[in-house]
Coordinates of C-alpha atoms (C1' of nucleotides) in Angstrom, one line a residue:
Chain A
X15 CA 113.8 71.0 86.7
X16 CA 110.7 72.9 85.1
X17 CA 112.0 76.0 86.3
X18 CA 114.9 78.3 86.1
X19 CA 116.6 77.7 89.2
X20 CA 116.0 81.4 90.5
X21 CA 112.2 80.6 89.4
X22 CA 110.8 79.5 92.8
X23 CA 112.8 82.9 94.7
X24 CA 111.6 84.9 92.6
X25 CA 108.1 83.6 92.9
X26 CA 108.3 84.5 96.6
X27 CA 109.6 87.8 96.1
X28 CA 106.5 88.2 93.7
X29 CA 104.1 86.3 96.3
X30 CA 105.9 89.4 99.1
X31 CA 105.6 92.3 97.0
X32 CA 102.1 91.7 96.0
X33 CA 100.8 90.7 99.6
X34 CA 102.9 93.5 100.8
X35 CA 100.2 95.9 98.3
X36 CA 97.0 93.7 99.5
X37 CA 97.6 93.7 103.0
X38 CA 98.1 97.6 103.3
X39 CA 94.8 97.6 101.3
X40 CA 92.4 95.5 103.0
X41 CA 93.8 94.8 106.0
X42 CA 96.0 91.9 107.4
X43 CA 92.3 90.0 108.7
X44 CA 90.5 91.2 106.1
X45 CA 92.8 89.4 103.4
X46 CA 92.3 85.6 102.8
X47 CA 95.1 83.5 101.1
X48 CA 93.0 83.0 97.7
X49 CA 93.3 86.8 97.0
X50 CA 97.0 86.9 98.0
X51 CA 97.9 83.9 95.6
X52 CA 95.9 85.2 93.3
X53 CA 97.5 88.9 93.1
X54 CA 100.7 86.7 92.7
X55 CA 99.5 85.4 89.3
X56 CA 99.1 81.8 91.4
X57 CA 97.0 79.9 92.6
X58 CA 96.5 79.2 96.7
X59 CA 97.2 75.6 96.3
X60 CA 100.8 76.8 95.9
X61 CA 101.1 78.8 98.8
X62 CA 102.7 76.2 101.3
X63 CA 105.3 75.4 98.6
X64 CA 107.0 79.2 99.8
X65 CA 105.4 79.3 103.4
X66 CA 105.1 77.3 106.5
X67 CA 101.9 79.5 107.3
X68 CA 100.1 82.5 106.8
X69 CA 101.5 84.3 109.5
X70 CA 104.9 83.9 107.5
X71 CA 104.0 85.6 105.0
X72 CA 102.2 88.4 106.4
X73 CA 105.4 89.6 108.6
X74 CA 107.4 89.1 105.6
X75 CA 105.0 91.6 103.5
X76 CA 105.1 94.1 106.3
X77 CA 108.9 93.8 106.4
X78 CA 109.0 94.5 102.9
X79 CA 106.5 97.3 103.1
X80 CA 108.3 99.4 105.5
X81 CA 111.7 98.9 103.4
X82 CA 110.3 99.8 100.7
X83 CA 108.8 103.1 102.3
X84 CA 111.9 104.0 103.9
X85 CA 113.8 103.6 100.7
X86 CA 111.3 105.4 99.1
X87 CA 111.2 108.7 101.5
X88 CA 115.2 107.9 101.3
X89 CA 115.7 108.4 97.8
X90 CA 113.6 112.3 98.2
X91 CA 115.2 113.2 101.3
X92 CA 118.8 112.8 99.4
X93 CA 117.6 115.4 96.4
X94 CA 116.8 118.2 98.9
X95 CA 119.7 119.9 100.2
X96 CA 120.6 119.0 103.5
X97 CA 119.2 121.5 105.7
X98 CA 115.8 121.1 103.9
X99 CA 115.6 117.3 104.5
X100 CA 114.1 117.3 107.9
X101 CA 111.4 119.2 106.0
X102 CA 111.4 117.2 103.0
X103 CA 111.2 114.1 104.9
X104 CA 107.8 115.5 106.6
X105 CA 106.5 117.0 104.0
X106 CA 106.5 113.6 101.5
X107 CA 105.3 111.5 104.4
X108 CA 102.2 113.8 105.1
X109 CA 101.2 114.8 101.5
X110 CA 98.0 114.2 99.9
X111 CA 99.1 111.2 97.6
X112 CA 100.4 109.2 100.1
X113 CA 97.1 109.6 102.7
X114 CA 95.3 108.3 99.0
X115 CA 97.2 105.2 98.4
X116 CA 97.2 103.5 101.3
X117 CA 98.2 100.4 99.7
X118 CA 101.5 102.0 98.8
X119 CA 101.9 103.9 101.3
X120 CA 103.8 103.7 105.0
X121 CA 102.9 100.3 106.8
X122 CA 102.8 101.6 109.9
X123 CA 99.9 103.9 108.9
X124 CA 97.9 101.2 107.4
X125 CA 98.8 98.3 109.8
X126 CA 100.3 99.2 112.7
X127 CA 96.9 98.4 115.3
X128 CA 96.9 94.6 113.5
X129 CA 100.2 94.4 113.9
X130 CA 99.9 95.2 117.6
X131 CA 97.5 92.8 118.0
X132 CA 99.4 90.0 115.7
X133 CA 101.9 87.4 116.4
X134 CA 105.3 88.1 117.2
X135 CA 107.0 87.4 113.8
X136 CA 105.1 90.4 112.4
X137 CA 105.9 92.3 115.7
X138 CA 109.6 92.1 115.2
X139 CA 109.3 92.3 111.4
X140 CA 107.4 95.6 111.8
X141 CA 110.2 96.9 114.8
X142 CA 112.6 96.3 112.5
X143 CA 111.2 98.0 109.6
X144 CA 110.7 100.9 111.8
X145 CA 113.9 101.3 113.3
X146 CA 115.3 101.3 109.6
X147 CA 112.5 104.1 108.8
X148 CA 113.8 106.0 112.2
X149 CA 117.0 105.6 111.3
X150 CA 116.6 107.9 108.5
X151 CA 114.9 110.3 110.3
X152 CA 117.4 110.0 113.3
X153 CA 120.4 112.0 111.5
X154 CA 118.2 114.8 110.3
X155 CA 117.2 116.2 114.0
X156 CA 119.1 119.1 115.1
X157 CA 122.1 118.4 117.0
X158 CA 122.4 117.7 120.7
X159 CA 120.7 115.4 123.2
X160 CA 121.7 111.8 124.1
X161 CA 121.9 109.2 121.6
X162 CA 119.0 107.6 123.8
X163 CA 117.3 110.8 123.5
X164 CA 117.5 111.5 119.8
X165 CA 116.2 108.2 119.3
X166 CA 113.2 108.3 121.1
X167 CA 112.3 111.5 119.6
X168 CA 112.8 110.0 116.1
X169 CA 110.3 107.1 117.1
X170 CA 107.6 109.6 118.6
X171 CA 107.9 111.6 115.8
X172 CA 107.6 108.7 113.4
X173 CA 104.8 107.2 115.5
X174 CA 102.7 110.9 115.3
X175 CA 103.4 111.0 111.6
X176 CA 101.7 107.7 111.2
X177 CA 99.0 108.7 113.5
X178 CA 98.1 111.8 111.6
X179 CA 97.8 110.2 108.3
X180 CA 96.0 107.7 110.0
X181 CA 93.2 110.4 111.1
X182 CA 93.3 112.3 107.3
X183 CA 92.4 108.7 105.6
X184 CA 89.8 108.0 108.3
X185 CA 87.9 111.6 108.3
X186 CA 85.3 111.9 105.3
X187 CA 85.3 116.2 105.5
X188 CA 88.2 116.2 102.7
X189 CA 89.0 119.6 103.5
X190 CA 89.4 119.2 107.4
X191 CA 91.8 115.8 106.2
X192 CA 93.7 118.1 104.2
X193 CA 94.0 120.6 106.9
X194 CA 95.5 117.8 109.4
X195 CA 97.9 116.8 106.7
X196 CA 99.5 120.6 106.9
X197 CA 98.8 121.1 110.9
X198 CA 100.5 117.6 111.2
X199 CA 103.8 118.4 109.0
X200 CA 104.1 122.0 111.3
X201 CA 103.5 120.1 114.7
X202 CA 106.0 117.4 113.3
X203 CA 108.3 119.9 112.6
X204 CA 107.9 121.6 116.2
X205 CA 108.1 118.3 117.8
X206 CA 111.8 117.8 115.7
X207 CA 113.2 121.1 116.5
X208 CA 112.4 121.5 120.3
X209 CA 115.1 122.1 122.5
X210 CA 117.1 119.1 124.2
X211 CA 115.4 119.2 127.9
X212 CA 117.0 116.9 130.4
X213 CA 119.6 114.4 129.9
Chain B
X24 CA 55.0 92.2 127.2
X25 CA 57.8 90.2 128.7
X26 CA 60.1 92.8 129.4
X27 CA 59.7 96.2 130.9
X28 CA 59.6 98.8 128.6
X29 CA 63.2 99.9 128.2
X30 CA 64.7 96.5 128.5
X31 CA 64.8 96.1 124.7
X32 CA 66.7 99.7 124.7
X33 CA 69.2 98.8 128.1
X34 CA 70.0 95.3 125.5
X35 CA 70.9 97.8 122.7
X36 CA 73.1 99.9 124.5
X37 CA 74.7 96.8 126.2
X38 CA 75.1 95.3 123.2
X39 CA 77.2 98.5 121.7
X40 CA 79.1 99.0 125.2
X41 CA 80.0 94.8 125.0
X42 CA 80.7 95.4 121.5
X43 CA 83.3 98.6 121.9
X44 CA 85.6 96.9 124.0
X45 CA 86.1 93.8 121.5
X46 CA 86.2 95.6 118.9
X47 CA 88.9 97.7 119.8
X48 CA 90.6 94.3 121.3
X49 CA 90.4 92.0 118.5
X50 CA 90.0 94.6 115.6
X51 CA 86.9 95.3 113.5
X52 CA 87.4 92.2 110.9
X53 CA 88.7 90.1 113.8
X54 CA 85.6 89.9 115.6
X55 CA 82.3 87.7 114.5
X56 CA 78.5 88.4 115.6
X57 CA 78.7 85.6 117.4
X58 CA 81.8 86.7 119.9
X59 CA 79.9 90.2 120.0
X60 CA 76.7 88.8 121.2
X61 CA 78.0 86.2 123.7
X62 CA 79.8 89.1 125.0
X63 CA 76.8 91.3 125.7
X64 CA 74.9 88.0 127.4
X65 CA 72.8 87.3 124.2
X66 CA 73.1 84.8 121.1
X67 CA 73.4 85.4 118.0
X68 CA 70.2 85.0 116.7
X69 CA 69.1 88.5 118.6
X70 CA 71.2 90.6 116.3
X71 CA 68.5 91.6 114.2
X72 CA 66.0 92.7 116.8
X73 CA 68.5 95.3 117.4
X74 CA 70.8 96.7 114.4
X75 CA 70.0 96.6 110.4
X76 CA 73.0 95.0 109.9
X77 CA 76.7 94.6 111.4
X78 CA 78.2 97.6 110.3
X79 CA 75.3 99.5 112.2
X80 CA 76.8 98.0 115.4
X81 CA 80.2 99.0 114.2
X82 CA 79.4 102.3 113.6
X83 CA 78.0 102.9 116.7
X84 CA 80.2 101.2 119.1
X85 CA 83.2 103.2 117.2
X86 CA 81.3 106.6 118.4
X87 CA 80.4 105.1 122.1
X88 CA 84.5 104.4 122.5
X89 CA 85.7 107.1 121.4
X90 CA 82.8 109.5 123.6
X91 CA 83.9 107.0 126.4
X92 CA 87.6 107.8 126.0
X93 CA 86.8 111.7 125.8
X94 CA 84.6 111.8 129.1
X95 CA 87.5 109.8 130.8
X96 CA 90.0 112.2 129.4
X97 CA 88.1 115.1 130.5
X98 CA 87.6 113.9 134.0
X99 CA 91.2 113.4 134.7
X100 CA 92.1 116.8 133.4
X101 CA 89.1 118.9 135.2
X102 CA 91.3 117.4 138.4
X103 CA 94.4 119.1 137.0
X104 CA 94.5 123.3 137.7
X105 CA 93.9 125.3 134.1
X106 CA 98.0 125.6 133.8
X107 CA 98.8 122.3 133.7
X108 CA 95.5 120.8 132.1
X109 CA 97.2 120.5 128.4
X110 CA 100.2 118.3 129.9
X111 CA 97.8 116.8 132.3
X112 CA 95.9 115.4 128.8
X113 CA 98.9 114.5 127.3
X114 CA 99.9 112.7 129.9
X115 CA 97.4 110.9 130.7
X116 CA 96.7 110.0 126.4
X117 CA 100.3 108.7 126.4
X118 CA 101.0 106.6 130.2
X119 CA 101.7 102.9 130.4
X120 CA 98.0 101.8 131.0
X121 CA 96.5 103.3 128.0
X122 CA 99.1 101.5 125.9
X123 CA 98.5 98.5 128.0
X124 CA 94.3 97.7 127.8
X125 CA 93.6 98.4 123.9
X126 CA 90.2 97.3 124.9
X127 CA 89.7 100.5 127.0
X128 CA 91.5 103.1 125.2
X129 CA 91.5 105.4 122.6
X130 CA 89.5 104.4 119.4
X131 CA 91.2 106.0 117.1
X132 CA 94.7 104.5 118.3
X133 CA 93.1 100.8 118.6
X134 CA 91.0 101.0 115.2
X135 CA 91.9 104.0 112.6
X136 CA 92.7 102.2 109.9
X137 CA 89.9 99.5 109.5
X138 CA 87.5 102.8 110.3
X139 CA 89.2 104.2 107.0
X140 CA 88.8 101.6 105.1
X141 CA 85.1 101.0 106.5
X142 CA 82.5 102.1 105.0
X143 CA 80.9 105.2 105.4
X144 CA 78.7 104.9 108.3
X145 CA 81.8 103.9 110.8
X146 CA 84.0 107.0 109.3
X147 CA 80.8 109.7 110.6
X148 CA 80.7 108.5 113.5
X149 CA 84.2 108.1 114.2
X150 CA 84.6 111.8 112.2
X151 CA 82.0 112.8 115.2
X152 CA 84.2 111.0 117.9
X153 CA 87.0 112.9 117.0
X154 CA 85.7 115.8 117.0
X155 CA 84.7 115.7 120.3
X156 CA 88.1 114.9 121.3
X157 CA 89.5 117.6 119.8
X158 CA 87.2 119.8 121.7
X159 CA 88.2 118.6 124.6
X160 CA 91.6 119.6 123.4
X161 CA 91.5 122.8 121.8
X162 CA 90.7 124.7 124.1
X163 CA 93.9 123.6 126.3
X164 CA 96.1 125.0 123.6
X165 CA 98.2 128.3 123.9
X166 CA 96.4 131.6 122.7
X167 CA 96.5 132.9 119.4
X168 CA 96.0 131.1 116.4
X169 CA 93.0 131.6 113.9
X170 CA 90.1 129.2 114.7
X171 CA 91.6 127.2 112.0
X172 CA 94.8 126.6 112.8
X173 CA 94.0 126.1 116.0
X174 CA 91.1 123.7 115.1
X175 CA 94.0 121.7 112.6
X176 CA 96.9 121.8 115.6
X177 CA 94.6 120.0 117.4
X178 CA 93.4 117.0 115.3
X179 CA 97.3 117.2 114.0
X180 CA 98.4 116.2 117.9
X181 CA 95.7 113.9 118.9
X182 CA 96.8 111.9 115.5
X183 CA 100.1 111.9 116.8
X184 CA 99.2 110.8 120.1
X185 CA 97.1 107.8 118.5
X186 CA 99.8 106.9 116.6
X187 CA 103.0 106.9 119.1
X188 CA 101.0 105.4 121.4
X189 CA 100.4 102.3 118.8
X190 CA 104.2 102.4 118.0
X191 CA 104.1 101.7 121.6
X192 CA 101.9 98.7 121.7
X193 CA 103.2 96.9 118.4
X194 CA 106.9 97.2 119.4
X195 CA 108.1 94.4 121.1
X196 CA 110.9 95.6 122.7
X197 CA 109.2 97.0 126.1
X198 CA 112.0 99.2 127.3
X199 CA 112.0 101.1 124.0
X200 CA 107.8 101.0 124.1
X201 CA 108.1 103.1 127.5
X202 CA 110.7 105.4 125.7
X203 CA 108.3 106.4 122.4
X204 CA 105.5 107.0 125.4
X205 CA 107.9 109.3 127.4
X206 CA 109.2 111.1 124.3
X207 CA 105.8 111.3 122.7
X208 CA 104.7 113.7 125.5
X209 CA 107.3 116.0 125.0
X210 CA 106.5 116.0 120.9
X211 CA 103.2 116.5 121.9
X212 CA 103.9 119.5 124.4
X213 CA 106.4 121.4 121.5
X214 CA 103.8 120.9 119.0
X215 CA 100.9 122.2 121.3
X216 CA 103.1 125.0 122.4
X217 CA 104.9 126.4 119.1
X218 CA 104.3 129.6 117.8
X219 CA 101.7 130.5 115.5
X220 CA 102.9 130.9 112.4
X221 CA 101.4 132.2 109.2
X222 CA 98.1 133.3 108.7
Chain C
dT8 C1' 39.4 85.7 140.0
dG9 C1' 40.3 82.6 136.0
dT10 C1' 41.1 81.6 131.3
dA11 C1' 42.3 82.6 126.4
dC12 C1' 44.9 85.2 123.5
dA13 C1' 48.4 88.7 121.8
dT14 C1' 53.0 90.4 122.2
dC15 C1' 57.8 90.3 121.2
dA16 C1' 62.8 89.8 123.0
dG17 C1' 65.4 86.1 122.6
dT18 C1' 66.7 81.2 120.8
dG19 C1' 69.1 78.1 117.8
dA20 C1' 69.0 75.6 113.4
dA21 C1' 69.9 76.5 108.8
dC22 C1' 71.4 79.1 104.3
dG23 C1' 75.5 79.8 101.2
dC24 C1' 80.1 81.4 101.4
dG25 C1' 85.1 82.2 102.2
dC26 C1' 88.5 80.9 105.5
dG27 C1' 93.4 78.3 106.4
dT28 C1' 95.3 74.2 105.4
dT29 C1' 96.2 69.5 103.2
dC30 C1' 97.1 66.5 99.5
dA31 C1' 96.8 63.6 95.2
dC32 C1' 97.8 64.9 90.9
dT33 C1' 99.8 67.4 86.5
dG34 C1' 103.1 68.4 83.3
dA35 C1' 107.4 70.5 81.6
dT36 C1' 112.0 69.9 82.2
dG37 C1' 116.7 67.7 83.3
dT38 C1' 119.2 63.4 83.8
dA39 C1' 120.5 58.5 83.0
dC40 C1' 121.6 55.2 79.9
Chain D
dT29 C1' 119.9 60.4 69.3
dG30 C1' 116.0 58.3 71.7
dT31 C1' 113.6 56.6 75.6
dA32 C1' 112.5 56.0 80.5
dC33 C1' 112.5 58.1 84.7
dA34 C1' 113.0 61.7 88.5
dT35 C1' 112.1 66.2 89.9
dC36 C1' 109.1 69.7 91.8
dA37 C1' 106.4 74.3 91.2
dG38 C1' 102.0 74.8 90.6
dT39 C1' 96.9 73.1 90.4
dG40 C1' 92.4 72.5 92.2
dA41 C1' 89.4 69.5 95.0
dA42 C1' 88.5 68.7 99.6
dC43 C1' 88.7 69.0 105.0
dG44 C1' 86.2 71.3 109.0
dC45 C1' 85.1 75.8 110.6
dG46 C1' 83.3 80.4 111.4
dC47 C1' 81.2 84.1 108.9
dG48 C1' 76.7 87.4 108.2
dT49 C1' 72.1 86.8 107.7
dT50 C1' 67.3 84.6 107.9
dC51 C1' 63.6 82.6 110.1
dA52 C1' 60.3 79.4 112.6
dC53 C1' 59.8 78.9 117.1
dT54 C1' 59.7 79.6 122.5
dG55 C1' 57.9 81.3 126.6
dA56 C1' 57.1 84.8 130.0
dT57 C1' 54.3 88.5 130.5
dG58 C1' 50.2 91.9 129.8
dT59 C1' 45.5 92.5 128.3
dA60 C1' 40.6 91.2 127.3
dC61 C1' 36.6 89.4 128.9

DNA sequence: TGTACATCAGTGAACGCGCGTTCACTGATGTAC
DNA sequence: TGTACATCAGTGAACGCGCGTTCACTGATGTAC
């Protein structure tokens, strides 16, 4: 063969990684094949050598995304001591850097209304890129509540994280977007430590 | 002429009304002229009577949803009595319907992303939108608090309405969808109802 | 009252372009003998 | 060792289609006389 025999995985990988950068950037329909390959250091003739179909490929790259997020927020959660990780989880997700780079940045912030609207392989690649994300958050909550309980919880507080970098990219007054990054880490933090009501 | 004299105005405004609910249902690069025309009862051709250029349309049909949303929001919570009017908001952001017709809800929850990385014109008026949103809101929050606080607590929880409530539509898995919404409301009420801290 | 003309919202063909997808081909390598 | 062939990741032209935008035209009405 031409290639080492790892060649054509790790062209993939590549293909993921890169589209996984592009798609956070522009958009999952505002990206067209040509500019994905091309990212890749390819050209789009190859494309259907790796995927069956676009679609493929795009729940792939937000699979991938969110992984790499969650390992990310992972690896900065595990250096602060533990009762400061809640805290430290917040904080990185809602700081300034991360609202700039979008195409680095959380996929649920930059894709999550697409997503919605998209097929069901990105559906289920996003849900499961999520539930890894919330299950990093899950074990930081304060004690109590039912296991069903503690998980919703982490989702909503997840899904209003996302939401309020969402609004600090989208507003233009950079002082009122840096305002909702700090209101949003104190009302994410009120949101984690309410009591256990109910159940 | 042919028409009476505010038909060319009533066009316009159906245009934009036509154009805000297909926007928010197919996303703002998943929908042509053509789809956004038909919609309103017109062809294509007709665009240019009427807006400069697309993102004109854009930008204005993003402010006309998100008004929309706020009027309908207010509504339901002028019904509630002055205690309950916060939860009565919250409530109503975050039940089964809204999650349900894209087309009809929220703006920001539908279309945040592609608005920040729109162009200018699209992030005013949606800057404008929200705005008015969190007026609506504000004033529903706990006393105390400087303006500015107060002012960022709010845009901080609407965010994190718009985004649990798209957690909610881009997870598959319906029984857990109807858990983020239910546990998003009480994230929503501890954040709205923490102390005031600082300043 | 009847006719000629001006107005202008709306129509639909056409422009160049990028889209997702297909496919005949290239060319560097490994294998067979 | 040298030659012929098979393999296959990647190339780039081509497909039909929809995009945003432009523009010559239509046709119903109001106005002028």
């Amino acid at each position: 063969m031409r290639y080492p025999n790892d060649h054509k995985d790790q062209a993939r990988r590549d293909i993921v990684a890169a589209a996984s950068e592009r798609l956070r950037k522009d958009g999952i329909s505002g990206t067209g094949l040509r500019t994905l390959m091309t990212d890749a250091g390819l050209t789009h003739g190859a494309f259907y050598a790796h995927f069956q179909r676009r679609s493929d490929l795009v729940a792939q790259a937000v699979g991938f995304a969110l992984e790499q997020t969650t390992e990310a927020l992972a690896a900065r959660v595990a250096k602060a001591a533990p009762p400061d990780r809640l805290r430290a989880l917040i904080d990185s997700y809602l700081r300034p850097v991360h609202r700039d780079r979008m195409e680095i940045g959380c996929a649920a912030a930059a894709l999550a209304p697409e997503v919605a609207r998209g097929d069901p392989s990105a559906r289920e690649a996003f849900a499961a890129g999520v539930k890894g994300f919330v299950s990093l958050l899950e074990p930081l909550l304060p004690r109590g509540g039912s296991p069903a309980k503690r998980a919703g919880r982490a989702y909503a507080i997840f899904g209003g994280l996302a939401g309020a970098l969402q609004l600090a990219r989208a507003i233009p007054d950079s002082d009122l977007s840096d305002r909702i990054l700090v209101s949003g880490r104190e009302a994410a933090m009120a949101a984690a430590t309410a009591d256990w009501i109910g159940d």
